[in-house]
Coordinates of N, CA and C in Angstrom, one line a residue:
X1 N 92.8 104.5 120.2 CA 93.7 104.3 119.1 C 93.0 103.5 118.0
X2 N 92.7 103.9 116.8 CA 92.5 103.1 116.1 C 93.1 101.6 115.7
X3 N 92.6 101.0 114.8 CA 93.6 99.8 114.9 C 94.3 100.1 113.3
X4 N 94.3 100.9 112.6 CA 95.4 101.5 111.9 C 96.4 102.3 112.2
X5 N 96.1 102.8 113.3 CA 97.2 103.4 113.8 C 98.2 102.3 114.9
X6 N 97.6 100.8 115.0 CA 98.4 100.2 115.2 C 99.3 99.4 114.8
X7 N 98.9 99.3 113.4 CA 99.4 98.5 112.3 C 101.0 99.8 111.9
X8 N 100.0 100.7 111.9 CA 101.0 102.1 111.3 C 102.4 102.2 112.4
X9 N 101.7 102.6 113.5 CA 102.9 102.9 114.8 C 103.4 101.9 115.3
X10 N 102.6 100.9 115.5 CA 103.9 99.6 116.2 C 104.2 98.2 115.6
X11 N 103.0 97.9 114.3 CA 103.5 97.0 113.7 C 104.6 97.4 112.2
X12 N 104.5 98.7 111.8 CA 105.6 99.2 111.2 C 106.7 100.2 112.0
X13 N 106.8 99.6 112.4 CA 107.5 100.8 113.9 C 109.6 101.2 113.2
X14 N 110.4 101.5 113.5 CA 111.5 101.3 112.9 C 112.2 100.0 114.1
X15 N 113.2 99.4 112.9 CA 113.7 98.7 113.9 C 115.2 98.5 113.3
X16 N 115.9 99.7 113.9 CA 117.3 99.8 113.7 C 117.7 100.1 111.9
X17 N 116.8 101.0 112.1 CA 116.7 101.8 110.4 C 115.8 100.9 109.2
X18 N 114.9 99.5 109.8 CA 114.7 98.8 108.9 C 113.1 99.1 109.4
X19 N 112.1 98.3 108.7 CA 110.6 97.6 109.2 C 110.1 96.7 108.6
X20 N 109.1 96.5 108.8 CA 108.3 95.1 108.4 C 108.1 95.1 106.8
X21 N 108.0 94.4 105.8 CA 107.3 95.0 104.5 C 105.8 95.1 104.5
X22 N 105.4 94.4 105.1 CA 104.3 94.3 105.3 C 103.3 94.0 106.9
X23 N 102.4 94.1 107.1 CA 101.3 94.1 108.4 C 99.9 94.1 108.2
X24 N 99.1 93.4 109.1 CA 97.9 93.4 108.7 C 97.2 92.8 110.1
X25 N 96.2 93.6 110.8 CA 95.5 92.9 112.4 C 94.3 92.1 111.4
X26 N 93.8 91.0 111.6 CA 92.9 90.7 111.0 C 91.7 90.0 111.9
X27 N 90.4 89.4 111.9 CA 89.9 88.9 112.7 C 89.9 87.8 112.0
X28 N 89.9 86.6 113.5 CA 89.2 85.2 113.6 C 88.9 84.8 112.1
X29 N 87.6 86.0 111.8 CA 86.7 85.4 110.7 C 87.5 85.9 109.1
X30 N 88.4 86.6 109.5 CA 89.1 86.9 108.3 C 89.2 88.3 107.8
X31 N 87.9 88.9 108.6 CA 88.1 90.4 107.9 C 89.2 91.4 108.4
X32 N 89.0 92.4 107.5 CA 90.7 92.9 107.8 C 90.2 94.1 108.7
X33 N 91.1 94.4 110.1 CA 90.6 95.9 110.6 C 91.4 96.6 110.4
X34 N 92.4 96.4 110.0 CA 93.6 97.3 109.6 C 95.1 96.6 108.9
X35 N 95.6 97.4 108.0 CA 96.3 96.6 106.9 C 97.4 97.6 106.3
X36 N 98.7 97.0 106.3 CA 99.6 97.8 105.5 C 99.2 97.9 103.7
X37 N 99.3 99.6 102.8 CA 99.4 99.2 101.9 C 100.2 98.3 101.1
X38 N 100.8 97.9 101.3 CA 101.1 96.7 100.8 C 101.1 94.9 100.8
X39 N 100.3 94.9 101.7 CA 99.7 93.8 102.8 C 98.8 92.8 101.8
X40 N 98.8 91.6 101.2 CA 98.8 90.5 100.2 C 97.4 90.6 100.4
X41 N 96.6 90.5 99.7 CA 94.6 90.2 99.9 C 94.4 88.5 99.6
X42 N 94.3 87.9 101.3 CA 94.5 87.0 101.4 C 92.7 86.2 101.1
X43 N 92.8 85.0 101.0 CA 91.7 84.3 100.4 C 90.9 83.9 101.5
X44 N 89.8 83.4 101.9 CA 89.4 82.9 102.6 C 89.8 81.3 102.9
X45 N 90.3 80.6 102.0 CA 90.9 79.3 102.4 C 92.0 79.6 103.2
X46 N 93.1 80.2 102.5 CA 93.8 80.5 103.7 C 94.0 81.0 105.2
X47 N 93.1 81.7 105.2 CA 92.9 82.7 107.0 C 91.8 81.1 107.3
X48 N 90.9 80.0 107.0 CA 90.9 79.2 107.4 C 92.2 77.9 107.7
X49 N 92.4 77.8 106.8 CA 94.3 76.8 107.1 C 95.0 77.6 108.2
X50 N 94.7 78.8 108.0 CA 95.8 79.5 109.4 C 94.8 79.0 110.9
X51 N 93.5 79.2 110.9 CA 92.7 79.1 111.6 C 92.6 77.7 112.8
X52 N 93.2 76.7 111.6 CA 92.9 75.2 111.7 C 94.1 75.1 112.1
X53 N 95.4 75.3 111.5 CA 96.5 75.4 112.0 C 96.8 75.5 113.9
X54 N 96.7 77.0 114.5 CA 96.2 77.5 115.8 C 95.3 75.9 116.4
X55 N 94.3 75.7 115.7 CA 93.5 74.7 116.5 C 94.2 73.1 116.2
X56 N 95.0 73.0 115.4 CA 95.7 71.1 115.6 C 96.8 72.0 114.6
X57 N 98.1 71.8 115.8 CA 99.4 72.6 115.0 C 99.8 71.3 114.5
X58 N 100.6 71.9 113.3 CA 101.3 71.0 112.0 C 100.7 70.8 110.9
X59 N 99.1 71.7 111.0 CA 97.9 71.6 109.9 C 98.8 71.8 108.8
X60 N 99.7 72.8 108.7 CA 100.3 73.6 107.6 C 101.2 73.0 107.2
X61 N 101.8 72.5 108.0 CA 103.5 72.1 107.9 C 103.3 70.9 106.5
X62 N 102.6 70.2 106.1 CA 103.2 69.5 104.8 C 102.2 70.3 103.8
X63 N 101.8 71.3 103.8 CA 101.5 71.8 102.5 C 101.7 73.3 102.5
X64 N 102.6 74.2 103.1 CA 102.8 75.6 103.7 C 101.7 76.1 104.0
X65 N 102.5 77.5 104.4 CA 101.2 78.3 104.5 C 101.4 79.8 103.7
X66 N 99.6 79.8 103.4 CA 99.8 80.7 102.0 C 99.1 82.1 102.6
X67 N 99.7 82.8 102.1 CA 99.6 84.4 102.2 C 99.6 85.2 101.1
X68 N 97.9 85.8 100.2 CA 97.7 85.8 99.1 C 97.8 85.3 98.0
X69 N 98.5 83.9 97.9 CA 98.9 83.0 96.8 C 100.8 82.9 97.1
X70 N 101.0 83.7 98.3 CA 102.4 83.5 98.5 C 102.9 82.1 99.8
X71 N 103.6 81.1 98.8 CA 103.9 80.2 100.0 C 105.1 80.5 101.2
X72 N 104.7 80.3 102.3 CA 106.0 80.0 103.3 C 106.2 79.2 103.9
X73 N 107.3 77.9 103.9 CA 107.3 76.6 104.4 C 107.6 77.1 106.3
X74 N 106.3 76.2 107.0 CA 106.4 76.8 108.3 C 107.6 76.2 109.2
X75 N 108.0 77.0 109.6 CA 108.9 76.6 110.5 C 108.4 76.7 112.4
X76 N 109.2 76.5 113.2 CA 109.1 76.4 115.0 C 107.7 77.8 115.0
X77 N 106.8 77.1 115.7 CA 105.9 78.4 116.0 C 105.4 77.7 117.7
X78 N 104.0 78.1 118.2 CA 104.1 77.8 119.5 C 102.8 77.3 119.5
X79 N 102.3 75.9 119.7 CA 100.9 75.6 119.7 C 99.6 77.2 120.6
X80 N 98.9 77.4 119.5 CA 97.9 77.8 119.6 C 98.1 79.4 119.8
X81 N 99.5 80.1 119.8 CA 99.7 81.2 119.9 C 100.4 82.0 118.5
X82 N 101.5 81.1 117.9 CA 102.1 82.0 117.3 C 102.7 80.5 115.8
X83 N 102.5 81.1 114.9 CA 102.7 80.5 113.5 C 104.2 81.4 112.7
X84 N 104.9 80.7 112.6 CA 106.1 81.0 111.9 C 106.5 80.7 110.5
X85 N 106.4 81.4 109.7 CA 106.8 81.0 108.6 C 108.6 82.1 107.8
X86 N 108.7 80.9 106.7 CA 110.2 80.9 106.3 C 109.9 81.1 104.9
X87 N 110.2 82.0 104.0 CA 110.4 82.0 102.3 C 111.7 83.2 101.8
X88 N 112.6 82.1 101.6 CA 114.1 82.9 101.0 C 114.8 83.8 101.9
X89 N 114.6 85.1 101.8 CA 115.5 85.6 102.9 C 114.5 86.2 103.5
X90 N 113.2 85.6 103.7 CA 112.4 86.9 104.6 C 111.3 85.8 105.0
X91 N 110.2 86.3 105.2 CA 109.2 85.2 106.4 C 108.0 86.0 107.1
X92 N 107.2 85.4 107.4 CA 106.1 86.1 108.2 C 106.2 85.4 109.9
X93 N 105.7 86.1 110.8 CA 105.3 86.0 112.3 C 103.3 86.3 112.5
X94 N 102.8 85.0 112.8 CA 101.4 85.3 112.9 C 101.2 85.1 114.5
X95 N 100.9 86.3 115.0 CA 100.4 85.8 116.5 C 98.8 86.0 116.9
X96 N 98.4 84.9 117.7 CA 96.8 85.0 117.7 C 96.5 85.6 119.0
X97 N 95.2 86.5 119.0 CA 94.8 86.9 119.9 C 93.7 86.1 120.5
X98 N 93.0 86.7 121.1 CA 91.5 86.4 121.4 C 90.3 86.1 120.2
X99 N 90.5 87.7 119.6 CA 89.9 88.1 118.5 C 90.3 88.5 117.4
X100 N 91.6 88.2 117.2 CA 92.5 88.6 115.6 C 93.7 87.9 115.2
X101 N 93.9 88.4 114.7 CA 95.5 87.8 114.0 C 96.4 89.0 114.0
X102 N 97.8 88.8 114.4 CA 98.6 89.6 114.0 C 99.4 89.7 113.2
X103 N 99.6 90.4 111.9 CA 100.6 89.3 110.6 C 101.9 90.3 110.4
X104 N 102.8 90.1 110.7 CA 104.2 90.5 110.0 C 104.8 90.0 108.9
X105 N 104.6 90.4 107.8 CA 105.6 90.0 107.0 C 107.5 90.9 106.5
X106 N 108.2 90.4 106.6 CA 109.4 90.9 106.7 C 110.3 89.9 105.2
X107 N 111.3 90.9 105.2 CA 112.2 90.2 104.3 C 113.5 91.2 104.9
X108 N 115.0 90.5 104.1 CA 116.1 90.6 104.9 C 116.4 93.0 104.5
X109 N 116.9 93.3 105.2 CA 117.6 93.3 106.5 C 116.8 92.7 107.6
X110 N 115.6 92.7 107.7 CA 115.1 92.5 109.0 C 114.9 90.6 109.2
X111 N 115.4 90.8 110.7 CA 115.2 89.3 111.1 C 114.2 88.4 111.5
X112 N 113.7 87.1 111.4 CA 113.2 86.5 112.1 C 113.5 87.1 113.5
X113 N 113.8 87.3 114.3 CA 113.6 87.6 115.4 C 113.0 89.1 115.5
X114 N 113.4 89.8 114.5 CA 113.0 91.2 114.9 C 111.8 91.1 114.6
X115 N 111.4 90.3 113.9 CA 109.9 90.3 113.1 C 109.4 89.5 114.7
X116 N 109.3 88.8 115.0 CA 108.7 87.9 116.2 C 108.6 88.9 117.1
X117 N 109.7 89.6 117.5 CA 109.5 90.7 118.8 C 108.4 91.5 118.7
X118 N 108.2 92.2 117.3 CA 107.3 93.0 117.2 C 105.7 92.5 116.9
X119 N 105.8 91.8 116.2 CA 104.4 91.0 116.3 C 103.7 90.1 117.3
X120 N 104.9 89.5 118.1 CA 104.7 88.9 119.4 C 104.0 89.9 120.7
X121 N 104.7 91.1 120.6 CA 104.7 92.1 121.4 C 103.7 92.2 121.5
X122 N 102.8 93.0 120.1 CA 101.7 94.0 120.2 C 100.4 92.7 120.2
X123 N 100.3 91.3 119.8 CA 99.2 90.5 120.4 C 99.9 90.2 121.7
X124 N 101.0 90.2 122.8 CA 100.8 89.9 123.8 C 100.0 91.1 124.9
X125 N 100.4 92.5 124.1 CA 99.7 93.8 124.4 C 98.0 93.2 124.6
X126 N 97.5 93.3 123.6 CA 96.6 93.1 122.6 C 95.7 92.1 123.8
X127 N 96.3 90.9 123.6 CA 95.4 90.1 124.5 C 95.5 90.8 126.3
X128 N 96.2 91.7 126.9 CA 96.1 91.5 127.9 C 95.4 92.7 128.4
X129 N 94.8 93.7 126.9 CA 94.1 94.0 127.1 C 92.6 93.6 126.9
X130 N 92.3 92.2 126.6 CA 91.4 91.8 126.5 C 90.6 91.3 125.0
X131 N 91.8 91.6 124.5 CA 91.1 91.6 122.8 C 91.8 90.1 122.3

């Protein structure tokens, strides 16, 4: 399976008539291997802040964390797996793999939780296949 077809099929998957606004698997080093069209073209400071974040959690927490120039003040995530962020009625879920990033971004109908299931899911997939 390509890794656009996993961005396509299970990180925009339906979720009770809604989906993600956006998705993107990305690597460690930042490059993108697959990406929703509408998915922010994030900067290389930032996929570092996220980076450094994962390695000493709270990196973000007093200055957010940015997603193409978009801030989200972080909220509960899980040292060294999963980064949570919060902006207005919508929010992103970043979960780390081995070798990537997994990015949801969502806004309302869909929930923080629905957004976590699905992005949690496919890096918990993801890493136990070895990636």
């Amino acid at each position: 399976m390509s890794w656009q077809a996993y961005v396509d099929d299970h990180l925009l998957c339906d979720i009770e008539g809604n989906q993600l606004s956006s998705a993107a698997i990305i690597g460690h080093d930042g490059s993108v291997w697959a990406q929703s069209a509408t998915f922010p073209k994030l900067k290389p400071e930032e996929i570092t802040g996220i980076m450094k974040d994962f390695d000493e959690p709270g990196f973000l927490a007093p200055t957010g964390l940015y997603l193409g120039g978009t801030k989200y003040m972080v909220i509960q995530g899980e040292p060294n797996a999963v980064i949570r962020g919060k902006k207005g009625s919508g929010g992103v879920t970043i979960k780390k793999t081995g070798a990537a990033l997994i990015i949801g971004i969502y806004d309302e109908p869909v929930t923080p939780g629905q957004c976590n299931m699905i992005v949690e899911r496919l890096g918990d997939y993801l890493i136990d296949q070895g990636l």
